[in-house]
Short mmCIF file of C-alpha atoms and ligand atoms in Angstrom, two decimals:
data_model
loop_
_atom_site.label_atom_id
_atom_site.label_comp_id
_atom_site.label_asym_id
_atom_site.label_seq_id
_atom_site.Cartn_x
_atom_site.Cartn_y
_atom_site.Cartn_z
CA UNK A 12 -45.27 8.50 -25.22
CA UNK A 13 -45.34 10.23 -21.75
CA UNK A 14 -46.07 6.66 -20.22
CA UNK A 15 -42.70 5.06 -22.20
CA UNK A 16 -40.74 7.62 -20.36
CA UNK A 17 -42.62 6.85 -17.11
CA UNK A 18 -42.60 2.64 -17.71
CA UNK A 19 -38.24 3.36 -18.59
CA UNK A 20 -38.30 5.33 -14.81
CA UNK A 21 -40.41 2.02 -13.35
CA UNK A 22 -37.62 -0.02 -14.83
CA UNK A 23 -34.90 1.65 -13.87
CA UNK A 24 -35.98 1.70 -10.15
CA UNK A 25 -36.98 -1.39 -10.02
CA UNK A 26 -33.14 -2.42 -11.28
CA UNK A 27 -31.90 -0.48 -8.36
CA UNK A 28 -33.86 -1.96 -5.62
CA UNK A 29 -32.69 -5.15 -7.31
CA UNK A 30 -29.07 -4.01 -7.04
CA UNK A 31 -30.23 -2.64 -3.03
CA UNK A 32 -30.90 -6.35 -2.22
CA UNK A 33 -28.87 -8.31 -3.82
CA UNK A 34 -25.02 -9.18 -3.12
CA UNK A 35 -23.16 -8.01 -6.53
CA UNK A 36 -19.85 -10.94 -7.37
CA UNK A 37 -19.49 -9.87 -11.12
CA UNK A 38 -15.58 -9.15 -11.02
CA UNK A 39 -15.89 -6.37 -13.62
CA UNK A 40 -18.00 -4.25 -11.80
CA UNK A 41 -18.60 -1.59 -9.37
CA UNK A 42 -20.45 1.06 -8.14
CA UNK A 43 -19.89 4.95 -8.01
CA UNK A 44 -19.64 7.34 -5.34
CA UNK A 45 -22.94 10.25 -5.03
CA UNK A 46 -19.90 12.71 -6.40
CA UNK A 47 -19.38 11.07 -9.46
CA UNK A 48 -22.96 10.58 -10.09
CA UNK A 49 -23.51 14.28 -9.88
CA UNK A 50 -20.60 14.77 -11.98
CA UNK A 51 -21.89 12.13 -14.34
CA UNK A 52 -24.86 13.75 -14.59
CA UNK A 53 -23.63 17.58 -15.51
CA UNK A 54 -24.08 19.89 -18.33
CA UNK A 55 -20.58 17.93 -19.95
CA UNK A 56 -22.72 15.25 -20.88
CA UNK A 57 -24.33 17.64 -23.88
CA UNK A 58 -20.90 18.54 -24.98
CA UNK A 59 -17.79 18.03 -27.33
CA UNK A 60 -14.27 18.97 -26.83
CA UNK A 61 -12.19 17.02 -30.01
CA UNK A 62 -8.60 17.38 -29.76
CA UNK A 63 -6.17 17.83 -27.10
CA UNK A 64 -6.89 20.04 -23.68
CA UNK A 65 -5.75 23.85 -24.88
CA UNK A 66 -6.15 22.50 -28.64
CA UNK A 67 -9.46 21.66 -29.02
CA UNK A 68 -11.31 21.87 -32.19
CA UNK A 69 -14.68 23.12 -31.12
CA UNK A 70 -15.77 25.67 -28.38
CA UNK A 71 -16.79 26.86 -24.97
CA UNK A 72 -14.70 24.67 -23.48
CA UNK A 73 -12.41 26.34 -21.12
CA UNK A 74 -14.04 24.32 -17.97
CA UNK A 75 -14.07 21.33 -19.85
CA UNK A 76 -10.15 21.60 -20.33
CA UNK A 77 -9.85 22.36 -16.56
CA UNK A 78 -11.60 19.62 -15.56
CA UNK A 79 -9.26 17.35 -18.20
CA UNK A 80 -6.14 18.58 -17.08
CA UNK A 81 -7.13 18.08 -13.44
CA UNK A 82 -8.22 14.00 -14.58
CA UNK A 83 -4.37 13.88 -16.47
CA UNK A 84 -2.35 15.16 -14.03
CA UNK A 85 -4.37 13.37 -10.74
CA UNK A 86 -3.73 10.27 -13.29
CA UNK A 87 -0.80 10.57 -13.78
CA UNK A 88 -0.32 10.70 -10.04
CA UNK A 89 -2.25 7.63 -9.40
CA UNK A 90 -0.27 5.42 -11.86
CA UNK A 91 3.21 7.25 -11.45
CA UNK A 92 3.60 7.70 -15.06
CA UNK A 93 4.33 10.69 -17.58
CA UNK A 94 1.44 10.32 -20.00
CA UNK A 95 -2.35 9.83 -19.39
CA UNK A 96 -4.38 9.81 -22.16
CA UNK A 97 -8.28 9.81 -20.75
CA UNK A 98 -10.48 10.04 -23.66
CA UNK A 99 -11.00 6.68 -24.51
CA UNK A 100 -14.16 5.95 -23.62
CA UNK A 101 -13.81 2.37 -22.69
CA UNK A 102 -11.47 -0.27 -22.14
CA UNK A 103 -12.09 -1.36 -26.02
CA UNK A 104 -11.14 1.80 -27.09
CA UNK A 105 -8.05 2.27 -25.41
CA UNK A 106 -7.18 -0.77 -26.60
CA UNK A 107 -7.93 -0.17 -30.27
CA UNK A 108 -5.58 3.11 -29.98
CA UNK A 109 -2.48 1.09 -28.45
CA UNK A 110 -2.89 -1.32 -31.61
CA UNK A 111 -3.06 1.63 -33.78
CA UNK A 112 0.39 2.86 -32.27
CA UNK A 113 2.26 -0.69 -32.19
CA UNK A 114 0.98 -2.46 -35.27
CA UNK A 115 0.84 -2.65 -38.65
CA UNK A 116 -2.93 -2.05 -40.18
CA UNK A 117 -3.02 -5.22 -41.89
CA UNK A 118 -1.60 -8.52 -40.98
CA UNK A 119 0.02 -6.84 -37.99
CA UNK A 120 1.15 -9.78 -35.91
CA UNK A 121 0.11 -9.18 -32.13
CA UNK A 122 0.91 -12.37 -29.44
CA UNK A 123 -1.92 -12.18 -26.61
CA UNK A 124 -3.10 -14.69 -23.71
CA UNK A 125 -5.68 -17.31 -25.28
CA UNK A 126 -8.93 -16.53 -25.07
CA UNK A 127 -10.23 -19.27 -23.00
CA UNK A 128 -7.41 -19.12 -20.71
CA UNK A 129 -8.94 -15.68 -19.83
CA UNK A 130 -7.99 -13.03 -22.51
CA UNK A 131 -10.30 -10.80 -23.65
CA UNK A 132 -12.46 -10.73 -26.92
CA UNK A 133 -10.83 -7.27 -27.86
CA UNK A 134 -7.49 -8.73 -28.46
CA UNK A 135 -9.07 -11.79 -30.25
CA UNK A 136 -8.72 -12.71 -34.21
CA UNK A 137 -11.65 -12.09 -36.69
CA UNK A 138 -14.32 -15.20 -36.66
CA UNK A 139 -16.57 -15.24 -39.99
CA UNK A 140 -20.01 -16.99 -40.07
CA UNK A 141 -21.57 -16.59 -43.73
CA UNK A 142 -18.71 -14.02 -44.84
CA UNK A 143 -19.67 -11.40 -41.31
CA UNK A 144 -16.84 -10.86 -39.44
CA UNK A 145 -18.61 -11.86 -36.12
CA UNK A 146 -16.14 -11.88 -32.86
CA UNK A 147 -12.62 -10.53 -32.57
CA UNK A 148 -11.90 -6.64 -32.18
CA UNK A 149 -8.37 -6.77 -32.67
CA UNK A 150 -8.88 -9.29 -36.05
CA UNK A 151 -11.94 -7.18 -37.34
CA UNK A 152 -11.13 -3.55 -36.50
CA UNK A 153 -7.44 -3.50 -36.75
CA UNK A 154 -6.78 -6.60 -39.38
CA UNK A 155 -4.37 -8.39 -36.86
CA UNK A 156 -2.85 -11.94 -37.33
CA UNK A 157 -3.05 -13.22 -33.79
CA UNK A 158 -0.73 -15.50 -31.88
CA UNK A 159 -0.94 -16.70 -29.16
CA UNK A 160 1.18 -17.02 -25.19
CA UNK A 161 1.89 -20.70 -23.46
CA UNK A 162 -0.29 -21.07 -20.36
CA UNK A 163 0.46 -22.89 -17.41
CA UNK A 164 -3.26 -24.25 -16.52
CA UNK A 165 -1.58 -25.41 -12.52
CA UNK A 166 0.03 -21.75 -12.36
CA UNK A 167 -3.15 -20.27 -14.05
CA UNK A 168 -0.65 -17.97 -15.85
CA UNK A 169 1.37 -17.35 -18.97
CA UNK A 170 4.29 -20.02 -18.98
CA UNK A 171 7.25 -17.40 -19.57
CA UNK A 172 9.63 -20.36 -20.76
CA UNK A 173 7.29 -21.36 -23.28
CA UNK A 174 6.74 -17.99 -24.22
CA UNK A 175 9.79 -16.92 -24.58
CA UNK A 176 10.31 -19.59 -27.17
CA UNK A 177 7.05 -18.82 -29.11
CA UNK A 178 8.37 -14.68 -29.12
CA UNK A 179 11.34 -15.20 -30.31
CA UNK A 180 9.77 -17.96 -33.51
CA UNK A 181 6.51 -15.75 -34.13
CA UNK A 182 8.41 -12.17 -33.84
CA UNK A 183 5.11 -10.27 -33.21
CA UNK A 184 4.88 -6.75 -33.66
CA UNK A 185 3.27 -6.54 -30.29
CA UNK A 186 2.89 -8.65 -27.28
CA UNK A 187 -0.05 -8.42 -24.99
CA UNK A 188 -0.46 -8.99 -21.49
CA UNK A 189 -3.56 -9.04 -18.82
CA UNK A 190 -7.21 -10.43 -19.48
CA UNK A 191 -10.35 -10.92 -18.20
CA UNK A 192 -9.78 -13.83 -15.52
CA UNK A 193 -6.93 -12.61 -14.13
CA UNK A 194 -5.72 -14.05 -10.51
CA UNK A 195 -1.95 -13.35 -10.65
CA UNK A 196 0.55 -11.10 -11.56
CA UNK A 197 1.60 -11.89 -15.25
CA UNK A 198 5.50 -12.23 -16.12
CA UNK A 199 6.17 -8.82 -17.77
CA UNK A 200 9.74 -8.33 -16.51
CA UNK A 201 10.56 -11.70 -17.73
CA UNK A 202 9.44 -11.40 -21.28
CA UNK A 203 9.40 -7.89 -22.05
CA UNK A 204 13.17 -7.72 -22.95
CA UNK A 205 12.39 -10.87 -25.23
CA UNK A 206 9.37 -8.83 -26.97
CA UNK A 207 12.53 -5.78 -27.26
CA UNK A 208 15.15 -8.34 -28.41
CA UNK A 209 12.40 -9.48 -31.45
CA UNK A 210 11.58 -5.45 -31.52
CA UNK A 211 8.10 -5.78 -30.52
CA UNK A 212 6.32 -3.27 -28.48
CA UNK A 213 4.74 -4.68 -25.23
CA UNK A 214 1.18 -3.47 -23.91
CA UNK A 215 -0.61 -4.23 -20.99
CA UNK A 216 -4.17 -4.68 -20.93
CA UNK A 217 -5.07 -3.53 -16.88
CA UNK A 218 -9.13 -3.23 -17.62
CA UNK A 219 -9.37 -5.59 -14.59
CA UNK A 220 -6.55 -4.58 -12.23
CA UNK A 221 -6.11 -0.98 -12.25
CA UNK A 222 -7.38 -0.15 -9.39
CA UNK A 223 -4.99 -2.90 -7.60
CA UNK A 224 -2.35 -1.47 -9.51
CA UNK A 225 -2.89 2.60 -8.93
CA UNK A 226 -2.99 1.59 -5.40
CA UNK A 227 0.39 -0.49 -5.47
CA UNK A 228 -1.17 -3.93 -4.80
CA UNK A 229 -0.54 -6.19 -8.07
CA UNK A 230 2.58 -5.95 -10.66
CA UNK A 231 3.68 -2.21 -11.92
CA UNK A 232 3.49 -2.88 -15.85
CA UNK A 233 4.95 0.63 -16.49
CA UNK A 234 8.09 -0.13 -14.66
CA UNK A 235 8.40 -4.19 -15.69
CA UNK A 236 8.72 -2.86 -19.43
CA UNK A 237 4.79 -3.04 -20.80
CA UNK A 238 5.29 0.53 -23.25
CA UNK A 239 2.06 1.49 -22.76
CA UNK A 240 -0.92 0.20 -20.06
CA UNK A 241 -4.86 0.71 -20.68
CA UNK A 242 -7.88 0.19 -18.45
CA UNK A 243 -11.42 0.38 -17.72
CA UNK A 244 -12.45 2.65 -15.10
CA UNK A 245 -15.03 1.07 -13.01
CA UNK A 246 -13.86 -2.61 -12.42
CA UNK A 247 -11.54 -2.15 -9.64
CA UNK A 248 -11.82 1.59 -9.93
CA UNK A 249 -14.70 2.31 -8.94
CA UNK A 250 -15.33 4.59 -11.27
CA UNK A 251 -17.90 5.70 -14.77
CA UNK A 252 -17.77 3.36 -17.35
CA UNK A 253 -14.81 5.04 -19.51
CA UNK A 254 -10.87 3.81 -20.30
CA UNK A 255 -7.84 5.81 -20.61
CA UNK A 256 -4.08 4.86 -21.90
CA UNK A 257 -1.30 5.57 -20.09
CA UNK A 258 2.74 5.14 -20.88
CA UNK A 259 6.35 6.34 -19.56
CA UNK A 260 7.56 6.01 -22.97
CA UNK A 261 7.78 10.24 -23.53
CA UNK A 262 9.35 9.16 -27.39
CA UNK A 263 5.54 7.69 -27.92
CA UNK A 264 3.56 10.41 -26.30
CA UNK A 265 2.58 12.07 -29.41
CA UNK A 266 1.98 9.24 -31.29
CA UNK A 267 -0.42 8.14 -28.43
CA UNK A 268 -2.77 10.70 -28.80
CA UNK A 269 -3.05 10.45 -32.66
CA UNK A 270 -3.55 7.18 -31.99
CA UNK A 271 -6.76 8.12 -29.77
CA UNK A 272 -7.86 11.26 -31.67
CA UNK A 273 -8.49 11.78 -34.34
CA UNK A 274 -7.67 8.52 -35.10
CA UNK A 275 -10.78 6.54 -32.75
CA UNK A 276 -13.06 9.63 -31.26
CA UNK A 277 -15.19 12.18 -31.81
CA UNK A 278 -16.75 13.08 -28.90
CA UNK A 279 -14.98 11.06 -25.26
CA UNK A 280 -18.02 11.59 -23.23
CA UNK A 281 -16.64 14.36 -21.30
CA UNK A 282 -19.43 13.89 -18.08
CA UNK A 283 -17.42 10.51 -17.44
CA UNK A 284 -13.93 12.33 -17.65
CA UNK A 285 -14.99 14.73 -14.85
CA UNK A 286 -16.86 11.03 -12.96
CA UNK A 287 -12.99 9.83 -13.40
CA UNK A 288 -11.39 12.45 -11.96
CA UNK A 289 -13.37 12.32 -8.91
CA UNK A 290 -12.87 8.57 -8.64
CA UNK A 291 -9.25 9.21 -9.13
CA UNK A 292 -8.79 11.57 -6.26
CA UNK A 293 -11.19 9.35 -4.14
CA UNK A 294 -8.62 6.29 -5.03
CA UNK A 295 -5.61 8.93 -4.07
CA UNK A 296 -6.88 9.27 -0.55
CA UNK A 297 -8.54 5.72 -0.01
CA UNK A 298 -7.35 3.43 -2.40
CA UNK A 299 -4.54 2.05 -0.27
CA UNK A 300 -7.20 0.53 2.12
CA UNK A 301 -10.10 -0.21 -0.12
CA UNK A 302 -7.87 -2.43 -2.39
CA UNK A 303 -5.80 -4.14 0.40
CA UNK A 304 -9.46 -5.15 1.71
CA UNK A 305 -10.33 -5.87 -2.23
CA UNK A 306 -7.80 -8.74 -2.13
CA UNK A 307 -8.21 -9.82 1.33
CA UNK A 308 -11.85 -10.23 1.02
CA UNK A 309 -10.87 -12.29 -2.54
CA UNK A 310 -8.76 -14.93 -0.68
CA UNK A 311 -11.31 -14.84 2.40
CA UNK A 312 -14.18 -16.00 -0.03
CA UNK A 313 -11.64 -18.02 -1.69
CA UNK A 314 -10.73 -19.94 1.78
CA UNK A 315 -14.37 -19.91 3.00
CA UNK A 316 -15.80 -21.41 0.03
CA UNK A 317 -13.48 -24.15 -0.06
CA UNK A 318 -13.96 -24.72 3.33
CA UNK A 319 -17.55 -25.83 2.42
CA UNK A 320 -16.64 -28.28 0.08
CA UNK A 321 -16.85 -25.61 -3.17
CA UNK A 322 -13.85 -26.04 -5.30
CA UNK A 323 -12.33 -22.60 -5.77
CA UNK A 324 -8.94 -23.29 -7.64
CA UNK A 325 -5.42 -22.44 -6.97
CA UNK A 326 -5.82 -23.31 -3.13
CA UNK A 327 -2.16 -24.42 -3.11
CA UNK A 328 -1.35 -20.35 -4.22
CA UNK A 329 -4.06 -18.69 -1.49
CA UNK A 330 -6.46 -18.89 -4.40
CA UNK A 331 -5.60 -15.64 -5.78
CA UNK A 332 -3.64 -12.09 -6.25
CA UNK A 333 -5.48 -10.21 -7.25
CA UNK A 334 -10.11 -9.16 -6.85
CA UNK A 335 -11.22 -12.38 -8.27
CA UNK A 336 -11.60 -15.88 -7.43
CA UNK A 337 -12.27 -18.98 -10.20
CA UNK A 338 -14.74 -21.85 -8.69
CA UNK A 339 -14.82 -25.32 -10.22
CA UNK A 340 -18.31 -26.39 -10.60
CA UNK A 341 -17.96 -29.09 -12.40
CA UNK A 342 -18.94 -31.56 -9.67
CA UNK A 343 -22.11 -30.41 -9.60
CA UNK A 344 -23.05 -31.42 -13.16
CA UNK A 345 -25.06 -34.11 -12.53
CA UNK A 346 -27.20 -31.90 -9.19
CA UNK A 347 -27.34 -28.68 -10.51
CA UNK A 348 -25.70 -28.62 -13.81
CA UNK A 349 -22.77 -25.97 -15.14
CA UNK A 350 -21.92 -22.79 -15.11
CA UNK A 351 -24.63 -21.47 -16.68
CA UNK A 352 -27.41 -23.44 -14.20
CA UNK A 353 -25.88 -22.18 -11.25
CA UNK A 354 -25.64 -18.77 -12.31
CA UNK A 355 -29.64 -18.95 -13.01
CA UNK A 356 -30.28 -20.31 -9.53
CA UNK A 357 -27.82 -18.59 -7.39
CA UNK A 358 -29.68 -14.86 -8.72
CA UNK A 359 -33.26 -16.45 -7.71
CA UNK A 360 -31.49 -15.99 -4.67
CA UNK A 361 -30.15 -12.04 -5.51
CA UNK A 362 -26.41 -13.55 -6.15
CA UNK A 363 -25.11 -12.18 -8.90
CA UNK A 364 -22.41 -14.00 -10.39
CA UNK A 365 -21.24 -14.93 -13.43
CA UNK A 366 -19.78 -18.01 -15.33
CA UNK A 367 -16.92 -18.62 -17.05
CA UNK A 368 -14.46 -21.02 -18.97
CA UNK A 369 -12.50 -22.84 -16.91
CA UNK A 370 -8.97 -22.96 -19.16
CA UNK A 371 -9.40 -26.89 -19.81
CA UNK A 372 -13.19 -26.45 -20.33
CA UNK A 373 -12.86 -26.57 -24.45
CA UNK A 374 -10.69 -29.54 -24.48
CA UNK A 375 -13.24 -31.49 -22.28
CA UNK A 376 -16.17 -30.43 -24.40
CA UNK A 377 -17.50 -27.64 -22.37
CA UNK A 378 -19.01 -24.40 -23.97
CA UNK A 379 -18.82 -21.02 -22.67
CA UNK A 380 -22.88 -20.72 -22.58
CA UNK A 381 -22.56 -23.36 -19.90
CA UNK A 382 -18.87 -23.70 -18.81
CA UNK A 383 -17.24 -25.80 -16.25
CA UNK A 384 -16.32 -22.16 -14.34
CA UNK A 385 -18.16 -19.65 -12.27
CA UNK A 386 -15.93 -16.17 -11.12
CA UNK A 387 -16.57 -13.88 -8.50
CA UNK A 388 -15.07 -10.56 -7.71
CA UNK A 389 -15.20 -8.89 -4.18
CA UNK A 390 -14.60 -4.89 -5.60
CA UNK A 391 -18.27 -4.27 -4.98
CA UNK A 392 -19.50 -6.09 -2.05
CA UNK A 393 -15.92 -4.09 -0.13
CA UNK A 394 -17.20 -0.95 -1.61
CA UNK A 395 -20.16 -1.66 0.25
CA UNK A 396 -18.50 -1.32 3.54
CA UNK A 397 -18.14 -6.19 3.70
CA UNK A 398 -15.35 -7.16 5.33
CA UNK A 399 -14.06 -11.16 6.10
CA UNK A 400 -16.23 -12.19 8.26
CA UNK A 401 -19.15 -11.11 5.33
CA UNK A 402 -17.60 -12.97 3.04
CA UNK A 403 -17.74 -16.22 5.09
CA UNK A 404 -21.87 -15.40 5.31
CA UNK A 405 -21.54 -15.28 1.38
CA UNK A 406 -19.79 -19.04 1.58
CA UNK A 407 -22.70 -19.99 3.52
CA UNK A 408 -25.51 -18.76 1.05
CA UNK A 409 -23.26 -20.26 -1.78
CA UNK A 410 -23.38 -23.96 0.35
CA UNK A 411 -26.86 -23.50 1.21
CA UNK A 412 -27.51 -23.34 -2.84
CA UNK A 413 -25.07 -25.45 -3.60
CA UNK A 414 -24.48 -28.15 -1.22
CA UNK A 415 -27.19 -28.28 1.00
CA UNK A 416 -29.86 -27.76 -2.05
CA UNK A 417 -31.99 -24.96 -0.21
CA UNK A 418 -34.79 -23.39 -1.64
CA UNK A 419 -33.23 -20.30 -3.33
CA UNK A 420 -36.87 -18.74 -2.71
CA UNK A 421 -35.83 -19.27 1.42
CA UNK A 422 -31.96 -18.29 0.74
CA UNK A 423 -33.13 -15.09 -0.80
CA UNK A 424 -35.26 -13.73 2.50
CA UNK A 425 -31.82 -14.52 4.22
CA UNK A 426 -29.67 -12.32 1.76
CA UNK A 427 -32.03 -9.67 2.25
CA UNK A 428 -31.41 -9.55 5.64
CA UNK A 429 -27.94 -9.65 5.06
CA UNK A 430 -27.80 -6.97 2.99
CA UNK A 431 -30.16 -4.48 5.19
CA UNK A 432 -26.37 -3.51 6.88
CA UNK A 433 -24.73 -2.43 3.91
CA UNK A 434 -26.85 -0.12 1.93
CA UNK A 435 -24.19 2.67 2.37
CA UNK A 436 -20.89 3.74 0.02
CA UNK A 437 -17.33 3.81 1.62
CA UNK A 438 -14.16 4.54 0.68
CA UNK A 439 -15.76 7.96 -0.68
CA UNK A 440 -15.78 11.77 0.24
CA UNK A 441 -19.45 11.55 1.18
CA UNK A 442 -21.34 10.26 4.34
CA UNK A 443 -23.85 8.75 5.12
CA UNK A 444 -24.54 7.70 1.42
CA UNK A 445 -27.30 5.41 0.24
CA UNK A 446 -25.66 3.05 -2.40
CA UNK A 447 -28.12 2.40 -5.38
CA UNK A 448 -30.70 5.36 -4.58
CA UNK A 449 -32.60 6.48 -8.06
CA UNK A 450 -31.95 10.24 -8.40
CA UNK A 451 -35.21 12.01 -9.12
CA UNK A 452 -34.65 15.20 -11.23
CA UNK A 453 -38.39 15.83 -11.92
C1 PLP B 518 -13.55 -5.66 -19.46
C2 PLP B 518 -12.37 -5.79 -20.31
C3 PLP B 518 -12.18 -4.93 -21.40
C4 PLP B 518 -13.29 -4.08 -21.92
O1 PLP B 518 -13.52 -2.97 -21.22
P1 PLP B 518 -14.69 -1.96 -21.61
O2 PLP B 518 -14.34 -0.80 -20.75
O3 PLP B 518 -15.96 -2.63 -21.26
O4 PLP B 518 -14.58 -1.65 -23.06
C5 PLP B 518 -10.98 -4.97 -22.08
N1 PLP B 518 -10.03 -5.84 -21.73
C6 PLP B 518 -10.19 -6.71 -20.70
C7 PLP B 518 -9.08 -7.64 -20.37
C8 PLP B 518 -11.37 -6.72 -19.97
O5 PLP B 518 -11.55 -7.60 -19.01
#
């Protein structure tokens, strides 16, 4: 068995020098700092800690509640708000214990963005195939009837008129903003006194945009009336894989946590907590720069690529808000094919992209194994030290796949080049850095 462990280490090198060389557009991800490796990689990652910093059910953990409290409070900082729960260890999670708190375990009624249009499969309705419930956190786990929000396919948002409307004739228990292809601010302020008029409680799913948020670059859901916000921590935080659920509501604070434990956790992966906290205090002192270059980068790539004849939507709005950008492919269905095709070849090139549902791709007969979409997120490459004028190389690589109908083999020796001058980490405590360098412990 000594040479599984050894073929596991080939693998996982080999995945980083794949990373090392390859330009990284997946809009939910990012990569860590050195300190948050080191404190992903600590003794916490053996341990529990159930319950509540100072009220813990198990023990030896006096450092682990130090480290907790420092996570909360920096947190709470970040996101200006009076309650930060961190022990949900993903955005899932978080989202399961903000359904516990506003909903009703069975036939709960919860209004959310439709799926297609970009919402999330966590706030989706149960799907059955042969009696298994198959798809659909929100249906499956928590038993909710889901309705769903008007979208505005030209705005590529939530219609708030036609919301409105469907809030006050549904009366959900909850209503549910953010998703997964998210380019501008949703209409909280506008419908959240609706949601209170029908007495629903209003959440705000930020897994994408909390880092633009914490930094004061997209909408402040806390303050436009969501009751309580969660988030992934390593989309545009660049942070561990882990959530956490935040609120201002101090009525709901203790509710909150039952909702989280012992309601969803045992242990909250406590290695990750103290990875957060780091990113959090890294975000304190360079957030305000990384994410302004986040979005500018977004809308640079946005601009460049349409500029070469690639049809990134929403032109007539700068393309986008927010750390993504949505690219109709669809005229390359009868070159290259859809989403899916072009995702294949653009990573024999080391792009890394990936595709998605454009929101009028079901009603045209499109799937979401090969959709009519692709979208691409800048938080990496920028944490990589690219500015503009990279992202206009990037445009070229995509129009010498694309447009000009390269070799991908030829493109690739070209984006290896490129990315020789940014194999370093900014917007971190540490420096130099090597981004993507395997950490050898034996
Ligand atoms: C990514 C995402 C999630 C899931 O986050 P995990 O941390 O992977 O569980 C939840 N909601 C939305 C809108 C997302 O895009």
């Amino acid at each position: 068995m000594k040479k599984k462990a050894e073929e596991i280490r080939n693998i996982l090198i080999k995945h980083g020098e794949f990373f090392q060389n390859a330009i990284p557009l997946i809009a939910s991800e990012n990569i860590t700092s050195p300190a948050v490796d080191e404190a992903c990689n600590s003794d916490f990652s053996h341990r529990y800690a159930e319950g509540w910093v100072g009220q813990r059910v198990y023990a030896g953990c006096k450092y682990i509640d130090m480290v907790e409290d420092i996570c909360m409070e920096l947190a709470k900082e970040y996101f200006k708000c009076v309650h930060a729960d961190v022990r949900p260890i993903s955005g899932v999670v978080a989202n399961l214990a903000m359904y516990n708190a506003f909903t009703s375990d069975n036939n709960g009624k919860m209004l959310i963005m439709p799926i297609p249009k970009g919402g999330h499969i966590s706030h989706a309705p149960k799907f059955t195939k042969s009696g298994m419930a198959i798809y659909g956190t929100a249906g499956t786990v928590r038993g909710l009837n889901i309705e769903y929000m008007a979208f505005d396919n030209d705005e590529m948002n939530i219609d708030p008129d036609a919301t409105a409307k469907i809030i006050r004739e549904v009366k959900p228990e909850m209503v549910l903003f953010g998703g997964s292809v998210f380019l501008f601010p949703h209409p909280v302020k506008e419908l959240s006194d609706v949601a209170k008029e029908v007495g629903a409680n209003v959440g705000y799913d930020a897994a994408h945009v909390a880092g633009l948020i914490g930094s004061g670059y997209f909408q402040d859901p806390l303050n436009e009336g969501a009751d309580a916000m969660t988030l992934s921590t390593h989309k545009t935080l660049p942070g561990p894989q882990h959530g956490a659920l935040l609120s201002n509501r101090e009525d709901l604070i203790d509710t909150l946590r039952l909702c989280t434990f012992p309601a969803l956790l045992s242990n909250h992966h406590l290695h990750n907590v103290a990875g957060l906290a780091i990113t959090l205090a890294e975000m304190l002192e360079f957030g305000r720069e990384y994410h302004k270059n986040v979005i500018d980068n977004a809308k640079a790539l946005g601009q460049a690529l349409y500029e070469r004849g690639i049809n990134v939507i929403m032109e007539h709005k700068g393309f986008t808000e927010s750390h993504q950008i949505v690219v109709d492919i669809t005229n390359f269905e009868k070159t290259i094919g859809l989403g899916g095709d072009i995702e294949r070849l653009v990573e024999e090139a080391n792009i890394v992209i990936n595709r998605n549902l454009l929101p009028w791709d079901i009603a045209q007969g499109r799937h979401y194994q090969n959709p009519g979409g692709l979208r691409l997120g800048t938080s990496e490459v920028t944490r990589l030290g690219m500015g503009k004028s990279e992202m206009v190389d990037i445009a070229e690589f995509f129009k010498d796949l694309l447009i000009d109908k390269k070799d991908p083999k030829k493109v690739k020796q070209d984006v290896l080049e490129f990315r020789k001058d940014f194999q370093e980490i900014k917007y971190c405590f540490q420096s130099p850095n090597k981004a993507h360098e395997y950490m050898k412990f034996y």
